[in-house]
Tab-separated table of N, CA and C in Angstrom:
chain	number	residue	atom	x	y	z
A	4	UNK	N	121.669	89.074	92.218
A	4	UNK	CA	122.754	89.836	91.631
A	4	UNK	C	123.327	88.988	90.493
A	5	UNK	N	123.660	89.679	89.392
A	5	UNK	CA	124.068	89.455	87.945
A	5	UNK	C	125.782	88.530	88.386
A	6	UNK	N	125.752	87.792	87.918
A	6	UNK	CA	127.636	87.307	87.937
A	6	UNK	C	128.341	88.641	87.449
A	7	UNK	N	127.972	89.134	86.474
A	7	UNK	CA	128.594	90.314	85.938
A	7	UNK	C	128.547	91.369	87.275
A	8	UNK	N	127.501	91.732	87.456
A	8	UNK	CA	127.263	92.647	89.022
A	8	UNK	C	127.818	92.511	90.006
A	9	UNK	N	128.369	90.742	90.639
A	9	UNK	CA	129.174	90.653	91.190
A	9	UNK	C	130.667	90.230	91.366
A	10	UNK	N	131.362	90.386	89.881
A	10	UNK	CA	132.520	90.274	89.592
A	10	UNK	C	132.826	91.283	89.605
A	11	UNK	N	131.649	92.979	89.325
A	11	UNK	CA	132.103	93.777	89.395
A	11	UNK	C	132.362	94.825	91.061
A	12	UNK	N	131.486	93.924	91.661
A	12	UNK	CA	131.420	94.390	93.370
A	12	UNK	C	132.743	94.031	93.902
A	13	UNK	N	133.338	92.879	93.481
A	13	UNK	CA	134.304	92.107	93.684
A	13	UNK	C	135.343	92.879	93.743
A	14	UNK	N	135.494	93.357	92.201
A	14	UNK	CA	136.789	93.981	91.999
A	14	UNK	C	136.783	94.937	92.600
A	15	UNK	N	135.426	96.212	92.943
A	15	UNK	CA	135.905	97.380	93.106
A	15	UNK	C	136.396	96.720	95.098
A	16	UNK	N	135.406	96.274	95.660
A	16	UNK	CA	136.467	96.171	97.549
A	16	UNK	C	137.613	95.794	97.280
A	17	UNK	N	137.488	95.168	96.658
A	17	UNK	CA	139.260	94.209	96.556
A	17	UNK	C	140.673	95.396	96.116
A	18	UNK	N	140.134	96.078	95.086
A	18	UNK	CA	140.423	97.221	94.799
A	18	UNK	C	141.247	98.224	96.098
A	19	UNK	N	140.006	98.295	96.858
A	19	UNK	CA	139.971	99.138	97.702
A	19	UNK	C	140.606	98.839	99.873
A	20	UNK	N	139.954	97.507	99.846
A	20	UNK	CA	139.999	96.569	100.683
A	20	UNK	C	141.026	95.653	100.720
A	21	UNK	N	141.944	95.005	101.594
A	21	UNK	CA	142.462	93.623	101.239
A	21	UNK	C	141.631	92.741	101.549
A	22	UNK	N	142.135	91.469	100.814
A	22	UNK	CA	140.585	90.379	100.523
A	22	UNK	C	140.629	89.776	101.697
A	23	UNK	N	141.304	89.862	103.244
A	23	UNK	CA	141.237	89.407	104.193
A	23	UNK	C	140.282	90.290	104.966
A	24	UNK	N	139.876	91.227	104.584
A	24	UNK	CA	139.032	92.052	104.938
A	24	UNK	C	137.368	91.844	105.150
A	25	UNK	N	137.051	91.563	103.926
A	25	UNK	CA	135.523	90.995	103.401
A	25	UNK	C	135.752	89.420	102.373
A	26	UNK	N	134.406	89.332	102.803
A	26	UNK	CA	133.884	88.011	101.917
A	26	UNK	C	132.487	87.903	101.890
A	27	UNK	N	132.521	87.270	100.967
A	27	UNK	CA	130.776	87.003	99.843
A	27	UNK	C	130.670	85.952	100.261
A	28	UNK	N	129.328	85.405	100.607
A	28	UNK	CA	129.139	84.418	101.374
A	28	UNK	C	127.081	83.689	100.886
A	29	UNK	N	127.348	82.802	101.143
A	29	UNK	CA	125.757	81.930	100.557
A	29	UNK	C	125.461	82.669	99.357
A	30	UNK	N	126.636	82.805	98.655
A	30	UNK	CA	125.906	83.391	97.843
A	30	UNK	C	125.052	82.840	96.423
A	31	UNK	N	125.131	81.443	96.521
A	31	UNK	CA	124.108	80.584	95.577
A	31	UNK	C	123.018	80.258	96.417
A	32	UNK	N	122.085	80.912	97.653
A	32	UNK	CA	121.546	80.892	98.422
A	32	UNK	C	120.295	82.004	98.531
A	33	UNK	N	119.221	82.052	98.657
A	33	UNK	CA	118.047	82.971	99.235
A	33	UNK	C	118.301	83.687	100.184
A	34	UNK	N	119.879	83.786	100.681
A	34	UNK	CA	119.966	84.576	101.866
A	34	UNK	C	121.501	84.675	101.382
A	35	UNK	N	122.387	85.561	100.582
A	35	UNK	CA	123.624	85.527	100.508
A	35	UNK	C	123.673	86.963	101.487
A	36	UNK	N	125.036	87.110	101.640
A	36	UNK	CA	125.523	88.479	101.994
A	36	UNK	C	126.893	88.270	102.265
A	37	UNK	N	127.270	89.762	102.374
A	37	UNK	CA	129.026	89.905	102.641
A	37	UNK	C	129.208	90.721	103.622
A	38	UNK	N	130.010	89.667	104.159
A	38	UNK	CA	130.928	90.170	105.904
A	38	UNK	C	132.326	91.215	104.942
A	39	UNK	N	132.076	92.299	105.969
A	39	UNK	CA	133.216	93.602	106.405
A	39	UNK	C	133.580	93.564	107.026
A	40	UNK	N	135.243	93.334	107.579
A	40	UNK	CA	135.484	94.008	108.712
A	40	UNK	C	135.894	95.386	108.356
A	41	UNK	N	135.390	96.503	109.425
A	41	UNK	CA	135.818	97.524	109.692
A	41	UNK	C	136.324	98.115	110.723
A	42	UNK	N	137.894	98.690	110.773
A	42	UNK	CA	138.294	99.170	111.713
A	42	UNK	C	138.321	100.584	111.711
A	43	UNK	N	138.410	100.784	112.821
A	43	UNK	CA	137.906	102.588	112.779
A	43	UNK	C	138.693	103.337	113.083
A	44	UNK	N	138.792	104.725	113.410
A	44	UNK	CA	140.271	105.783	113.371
A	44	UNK	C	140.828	104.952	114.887
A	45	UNK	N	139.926	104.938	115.863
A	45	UNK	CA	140.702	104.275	116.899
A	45	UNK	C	141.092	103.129	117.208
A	46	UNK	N	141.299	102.337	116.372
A	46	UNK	CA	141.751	100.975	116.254
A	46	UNK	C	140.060	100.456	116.636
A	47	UNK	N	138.967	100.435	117.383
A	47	UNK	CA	138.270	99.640	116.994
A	47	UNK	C	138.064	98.823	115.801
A	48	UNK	N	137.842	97.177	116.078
A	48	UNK	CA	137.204	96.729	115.033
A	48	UNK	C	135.625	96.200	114.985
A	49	UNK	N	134.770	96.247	114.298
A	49	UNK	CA	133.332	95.643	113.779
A	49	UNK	C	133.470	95.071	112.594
A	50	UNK	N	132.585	94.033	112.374
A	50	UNK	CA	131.911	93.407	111.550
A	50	UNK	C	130.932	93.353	110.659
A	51	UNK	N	130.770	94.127	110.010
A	51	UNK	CA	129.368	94.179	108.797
A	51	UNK	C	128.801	93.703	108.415
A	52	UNK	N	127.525	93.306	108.294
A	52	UNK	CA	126.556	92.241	107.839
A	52	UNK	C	125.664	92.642	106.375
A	53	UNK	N	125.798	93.102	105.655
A	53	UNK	CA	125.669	93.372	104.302
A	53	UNK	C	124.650	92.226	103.723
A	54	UNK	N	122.950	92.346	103.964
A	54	UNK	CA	122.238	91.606	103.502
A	54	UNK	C	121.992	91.548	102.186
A	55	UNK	N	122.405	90.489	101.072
A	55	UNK	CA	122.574	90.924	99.207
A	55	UNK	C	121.040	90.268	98.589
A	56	UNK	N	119.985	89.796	99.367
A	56	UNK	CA	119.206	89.307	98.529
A	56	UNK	C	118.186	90.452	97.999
A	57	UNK	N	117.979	90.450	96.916
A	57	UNK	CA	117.662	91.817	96.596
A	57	UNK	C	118.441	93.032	95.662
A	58	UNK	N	119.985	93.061	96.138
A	58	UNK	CA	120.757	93.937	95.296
A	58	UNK	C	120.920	93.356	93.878
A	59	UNK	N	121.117	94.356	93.686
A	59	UNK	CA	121.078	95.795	93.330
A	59	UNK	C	119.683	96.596	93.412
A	60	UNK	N	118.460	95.897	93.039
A	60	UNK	CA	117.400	96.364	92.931
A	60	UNK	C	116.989	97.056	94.503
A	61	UNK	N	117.265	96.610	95.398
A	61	UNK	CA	116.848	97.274	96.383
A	61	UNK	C	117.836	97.149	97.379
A	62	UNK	N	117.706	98.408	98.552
A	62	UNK	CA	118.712	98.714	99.181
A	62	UNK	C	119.149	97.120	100.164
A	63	UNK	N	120.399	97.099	100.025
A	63	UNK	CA	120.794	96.232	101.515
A	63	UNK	C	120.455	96.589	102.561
A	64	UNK	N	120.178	96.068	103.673
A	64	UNK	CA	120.207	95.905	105.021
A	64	UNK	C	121.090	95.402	105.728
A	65	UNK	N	122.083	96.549	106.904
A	65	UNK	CA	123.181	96.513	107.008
A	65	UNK	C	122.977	96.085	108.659
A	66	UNK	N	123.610	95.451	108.996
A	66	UNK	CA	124.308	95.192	110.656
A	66	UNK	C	125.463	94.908	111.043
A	67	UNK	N	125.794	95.562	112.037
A	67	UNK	CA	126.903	95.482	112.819
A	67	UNK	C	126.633	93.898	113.574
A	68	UNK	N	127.269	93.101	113.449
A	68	UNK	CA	127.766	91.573	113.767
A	68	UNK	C	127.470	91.694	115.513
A	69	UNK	N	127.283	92.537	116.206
A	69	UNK	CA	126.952	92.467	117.292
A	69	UNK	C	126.187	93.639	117.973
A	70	UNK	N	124.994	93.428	119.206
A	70	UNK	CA	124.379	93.926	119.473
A	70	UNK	C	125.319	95.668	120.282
A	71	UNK	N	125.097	96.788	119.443
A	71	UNK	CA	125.864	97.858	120.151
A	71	UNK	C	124.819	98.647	121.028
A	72	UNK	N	125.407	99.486	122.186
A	72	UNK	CA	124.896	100.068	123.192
A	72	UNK	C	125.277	101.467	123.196
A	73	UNK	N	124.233	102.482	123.561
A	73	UNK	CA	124.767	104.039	123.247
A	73	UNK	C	125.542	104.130	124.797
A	74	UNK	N	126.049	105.281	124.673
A	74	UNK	CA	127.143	105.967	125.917
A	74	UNK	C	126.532	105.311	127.293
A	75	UNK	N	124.737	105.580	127.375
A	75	UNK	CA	124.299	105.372	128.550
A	75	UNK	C	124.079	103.858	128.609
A	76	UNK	N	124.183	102.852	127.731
A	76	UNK	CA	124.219	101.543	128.355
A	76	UNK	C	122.755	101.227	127.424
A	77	UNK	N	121.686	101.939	126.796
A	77	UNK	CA	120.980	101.209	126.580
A	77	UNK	C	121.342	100.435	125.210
A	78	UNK	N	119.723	99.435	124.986
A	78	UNK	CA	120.236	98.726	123.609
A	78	UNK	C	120.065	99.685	122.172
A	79	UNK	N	120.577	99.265	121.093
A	79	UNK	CA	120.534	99.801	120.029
A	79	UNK	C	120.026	99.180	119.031
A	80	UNK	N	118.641	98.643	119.371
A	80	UNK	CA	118.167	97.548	118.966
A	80	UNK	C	116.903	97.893	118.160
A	81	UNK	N	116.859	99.327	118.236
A	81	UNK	CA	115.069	99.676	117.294
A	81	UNK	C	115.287	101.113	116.675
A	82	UNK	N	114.475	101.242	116.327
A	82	UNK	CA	114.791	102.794	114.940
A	82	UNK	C	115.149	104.072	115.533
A	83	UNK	N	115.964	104.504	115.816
A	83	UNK	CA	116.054	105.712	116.325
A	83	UNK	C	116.535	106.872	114.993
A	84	UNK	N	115.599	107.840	115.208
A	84	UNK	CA	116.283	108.841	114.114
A	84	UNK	C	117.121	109.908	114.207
A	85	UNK	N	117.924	109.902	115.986
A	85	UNK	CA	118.716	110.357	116.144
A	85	UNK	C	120.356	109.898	115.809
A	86	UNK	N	120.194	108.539	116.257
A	86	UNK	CA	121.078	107.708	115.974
A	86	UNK	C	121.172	106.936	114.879
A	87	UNK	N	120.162	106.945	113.819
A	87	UNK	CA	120.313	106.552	112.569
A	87	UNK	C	120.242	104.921	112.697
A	88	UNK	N	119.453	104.494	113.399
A	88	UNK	CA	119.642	103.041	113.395
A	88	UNK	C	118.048	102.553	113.231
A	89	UNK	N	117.747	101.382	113.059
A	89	UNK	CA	116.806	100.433	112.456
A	89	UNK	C	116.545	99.103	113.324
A	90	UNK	N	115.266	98.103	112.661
A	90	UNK	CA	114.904	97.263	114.001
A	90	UNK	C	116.312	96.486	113.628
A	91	UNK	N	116.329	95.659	114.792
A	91	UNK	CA	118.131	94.621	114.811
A	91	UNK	C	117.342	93.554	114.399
A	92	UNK	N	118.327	92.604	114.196
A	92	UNK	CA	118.234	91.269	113.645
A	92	UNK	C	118.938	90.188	114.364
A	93	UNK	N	118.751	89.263	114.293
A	93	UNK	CA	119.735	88.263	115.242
A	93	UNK	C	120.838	88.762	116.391
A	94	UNK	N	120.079	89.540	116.989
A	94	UNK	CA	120.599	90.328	117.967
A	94	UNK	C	121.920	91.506	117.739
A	95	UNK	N	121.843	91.741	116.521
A	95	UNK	CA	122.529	92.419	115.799
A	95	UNK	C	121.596	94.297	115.786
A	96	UNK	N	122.681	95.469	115.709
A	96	UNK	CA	122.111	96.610	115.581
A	96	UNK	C	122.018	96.631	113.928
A	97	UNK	N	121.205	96.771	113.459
A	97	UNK	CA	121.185	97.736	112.364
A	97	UNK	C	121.561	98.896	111.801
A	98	UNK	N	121.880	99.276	110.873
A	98	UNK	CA	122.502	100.589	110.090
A	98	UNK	C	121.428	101.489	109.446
A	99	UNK	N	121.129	102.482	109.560
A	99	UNK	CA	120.602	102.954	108.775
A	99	UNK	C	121.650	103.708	107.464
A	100	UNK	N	121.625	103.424	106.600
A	100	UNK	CA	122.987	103.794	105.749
A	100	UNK	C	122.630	104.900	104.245
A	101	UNK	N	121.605	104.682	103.493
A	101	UNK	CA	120.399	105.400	102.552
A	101	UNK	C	119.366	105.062	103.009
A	102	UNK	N	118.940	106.618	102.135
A	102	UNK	CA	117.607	106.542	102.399
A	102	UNK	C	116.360	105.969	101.000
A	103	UNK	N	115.816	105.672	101.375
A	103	UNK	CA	114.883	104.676	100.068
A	103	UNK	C	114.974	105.559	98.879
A	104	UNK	N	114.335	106.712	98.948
A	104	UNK	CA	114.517	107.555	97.747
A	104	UNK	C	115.846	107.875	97.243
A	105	UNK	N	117.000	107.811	97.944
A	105	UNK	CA	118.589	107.771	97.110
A	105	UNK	C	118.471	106.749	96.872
A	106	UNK	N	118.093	105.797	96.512
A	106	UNK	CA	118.778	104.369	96.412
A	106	UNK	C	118.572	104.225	95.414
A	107	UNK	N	119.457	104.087	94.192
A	107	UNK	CA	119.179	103.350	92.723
A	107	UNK	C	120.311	101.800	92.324
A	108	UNK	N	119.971	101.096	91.581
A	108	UNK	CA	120.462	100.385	91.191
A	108	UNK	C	122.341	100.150	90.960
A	109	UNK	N	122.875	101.957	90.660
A	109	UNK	CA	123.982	102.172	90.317
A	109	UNK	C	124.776	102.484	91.557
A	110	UNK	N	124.603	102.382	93.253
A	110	UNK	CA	124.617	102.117	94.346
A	110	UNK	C	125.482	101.141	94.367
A	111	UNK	N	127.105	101.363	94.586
A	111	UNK	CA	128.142	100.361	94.620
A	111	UNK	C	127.904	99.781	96.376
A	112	UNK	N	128.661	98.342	96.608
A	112	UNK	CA	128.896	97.721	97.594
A	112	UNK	C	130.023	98.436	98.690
A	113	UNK	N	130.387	99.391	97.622
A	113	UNK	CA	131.586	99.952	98.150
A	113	UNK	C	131.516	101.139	99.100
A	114	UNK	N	130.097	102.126	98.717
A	114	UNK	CA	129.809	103.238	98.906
A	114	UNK	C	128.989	102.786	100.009
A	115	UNK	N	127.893	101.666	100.133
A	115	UNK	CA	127.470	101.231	101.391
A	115	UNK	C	128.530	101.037	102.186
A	116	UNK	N	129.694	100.583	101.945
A	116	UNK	CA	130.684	100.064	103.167
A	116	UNK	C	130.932	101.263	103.561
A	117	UNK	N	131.153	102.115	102.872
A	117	UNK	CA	131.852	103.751	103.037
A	117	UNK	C	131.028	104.811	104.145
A	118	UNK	N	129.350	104.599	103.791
A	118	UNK	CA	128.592	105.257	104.402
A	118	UNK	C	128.465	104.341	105.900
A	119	UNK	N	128.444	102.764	105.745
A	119	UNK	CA	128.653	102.469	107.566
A	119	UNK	C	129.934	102.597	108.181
A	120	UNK	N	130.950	102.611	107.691
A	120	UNK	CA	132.237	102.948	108.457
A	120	UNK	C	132.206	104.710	108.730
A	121	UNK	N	131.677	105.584	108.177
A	121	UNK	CA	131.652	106.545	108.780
A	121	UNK	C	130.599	106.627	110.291
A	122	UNK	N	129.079	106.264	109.537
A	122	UNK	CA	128.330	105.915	110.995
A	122	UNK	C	129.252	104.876	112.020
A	123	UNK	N	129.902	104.040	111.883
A	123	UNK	CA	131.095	103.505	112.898
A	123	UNK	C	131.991	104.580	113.487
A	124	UNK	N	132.070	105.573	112.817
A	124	UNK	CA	132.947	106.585	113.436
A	124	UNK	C	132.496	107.209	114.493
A	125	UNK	N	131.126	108.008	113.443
A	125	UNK	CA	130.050	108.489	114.215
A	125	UNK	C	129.836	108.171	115.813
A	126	UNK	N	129.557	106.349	115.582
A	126	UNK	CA	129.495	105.896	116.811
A	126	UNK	C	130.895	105.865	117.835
A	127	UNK	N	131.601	105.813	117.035
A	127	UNK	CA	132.843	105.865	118.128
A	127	UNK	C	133.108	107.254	119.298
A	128	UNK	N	132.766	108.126	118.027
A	128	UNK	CA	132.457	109.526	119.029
A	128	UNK	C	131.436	109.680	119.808
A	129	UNK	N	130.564	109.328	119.794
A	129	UNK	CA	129.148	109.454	120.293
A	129	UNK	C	129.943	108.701	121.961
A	130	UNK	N	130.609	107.307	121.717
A	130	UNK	CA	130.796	106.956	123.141
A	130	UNK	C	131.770	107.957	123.429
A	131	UNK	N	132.767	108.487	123.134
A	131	UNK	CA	133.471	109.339	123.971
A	131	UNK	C	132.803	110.373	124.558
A	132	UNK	N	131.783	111.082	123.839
A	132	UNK	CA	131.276	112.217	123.612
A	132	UNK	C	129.826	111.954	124.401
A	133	UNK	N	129.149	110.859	124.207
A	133	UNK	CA	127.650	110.843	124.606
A	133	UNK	C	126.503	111.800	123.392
A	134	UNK	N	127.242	112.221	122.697
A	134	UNK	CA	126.094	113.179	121.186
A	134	UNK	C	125.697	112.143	120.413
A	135	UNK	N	124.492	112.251	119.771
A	135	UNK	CA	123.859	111.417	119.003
A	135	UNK	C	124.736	111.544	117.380
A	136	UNK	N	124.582	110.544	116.975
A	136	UNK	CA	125.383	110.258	115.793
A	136	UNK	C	124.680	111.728	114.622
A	137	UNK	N	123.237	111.672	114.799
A	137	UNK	CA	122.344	113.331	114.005
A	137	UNK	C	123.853	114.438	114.515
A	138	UNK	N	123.906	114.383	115.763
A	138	UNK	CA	124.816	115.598	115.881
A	138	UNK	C	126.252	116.046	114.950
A	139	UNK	N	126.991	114.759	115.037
A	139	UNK	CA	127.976	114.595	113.868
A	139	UNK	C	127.843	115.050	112.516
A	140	UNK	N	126.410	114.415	111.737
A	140	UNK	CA	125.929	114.253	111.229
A	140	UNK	C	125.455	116.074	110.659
A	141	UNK	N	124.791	116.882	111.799
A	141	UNK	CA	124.820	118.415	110.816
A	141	UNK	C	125.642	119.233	111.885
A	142	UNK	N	126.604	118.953	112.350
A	142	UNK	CA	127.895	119.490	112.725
A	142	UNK	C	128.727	119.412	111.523
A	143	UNK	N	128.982	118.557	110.894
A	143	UNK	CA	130.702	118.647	110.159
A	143	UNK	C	130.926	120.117	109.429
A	144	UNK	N	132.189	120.319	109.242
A	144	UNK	CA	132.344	121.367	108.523
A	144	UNK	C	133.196	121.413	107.656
């Protein structure tokens, strides 16, 4: 990522976010990325794992900071295309957040945060509810 690219990622969370919120991290490193916290309508909070090596040119790879479990207890640890999730990483769930063919370069940091805090929602209902996050997903109205 361009200094310019990320002075401009900068401004728009900060913008949007307070800076106690997120931070940019290794990022003179082969492995940078930026931690989110996100809290959700019900006071839950998570952690975002926002993988940057690669951006802009290609999509991030997103995780939730800890391994999550659906309603029934199992792990959430491999691709499901009900639940919109991907293989995990350091024992971390994955996001599925775009899809390869939306993804262009002009793809803010902001709009990824936007699209996993809703799947955070998603998931929040899903435990009350036990429905797959797909259900949310072509339910809304």
């Amino acid at each position: 990522m361009t200094q310019e690219r990320f002075q401009l990622e900068d401004a728009v969370l900060a913008h949007y976010l307070p800076r106690n919120m997120f931070r940019f991290r290794d990022m003179n490193t082969s492995s940078p990325y930026l931690q989110a916290g996100v809290v959700t309508n019900d006071g839950k909070c998570f952690v975002l794992n926002i993988r940057l090596s690669g951006f802009p040119t290609s999509k991030p790879k997103v995780y939730v900071e800890e391994m999550l479990r659906t309603k029934s207890g199992a792990l959430m640890d491999s691709a499901s295309a009900p639940n919109h999730t991907l293989t995990a990483w350091n024992g971390w769930t994955q996001l599925c957040h775009y899809n390869d063919a939306s993804w262009t370069n002009d793809v803010s940091l902001w709009k990824v945060y936007l699209k996993c805090r809703l799947w955070l929602e998603m998931y929040q209902a899903h435990m009350r509810t036990g429905k797959n996050m797909d259900y949310y997903l072509n339910h809304q109205h």
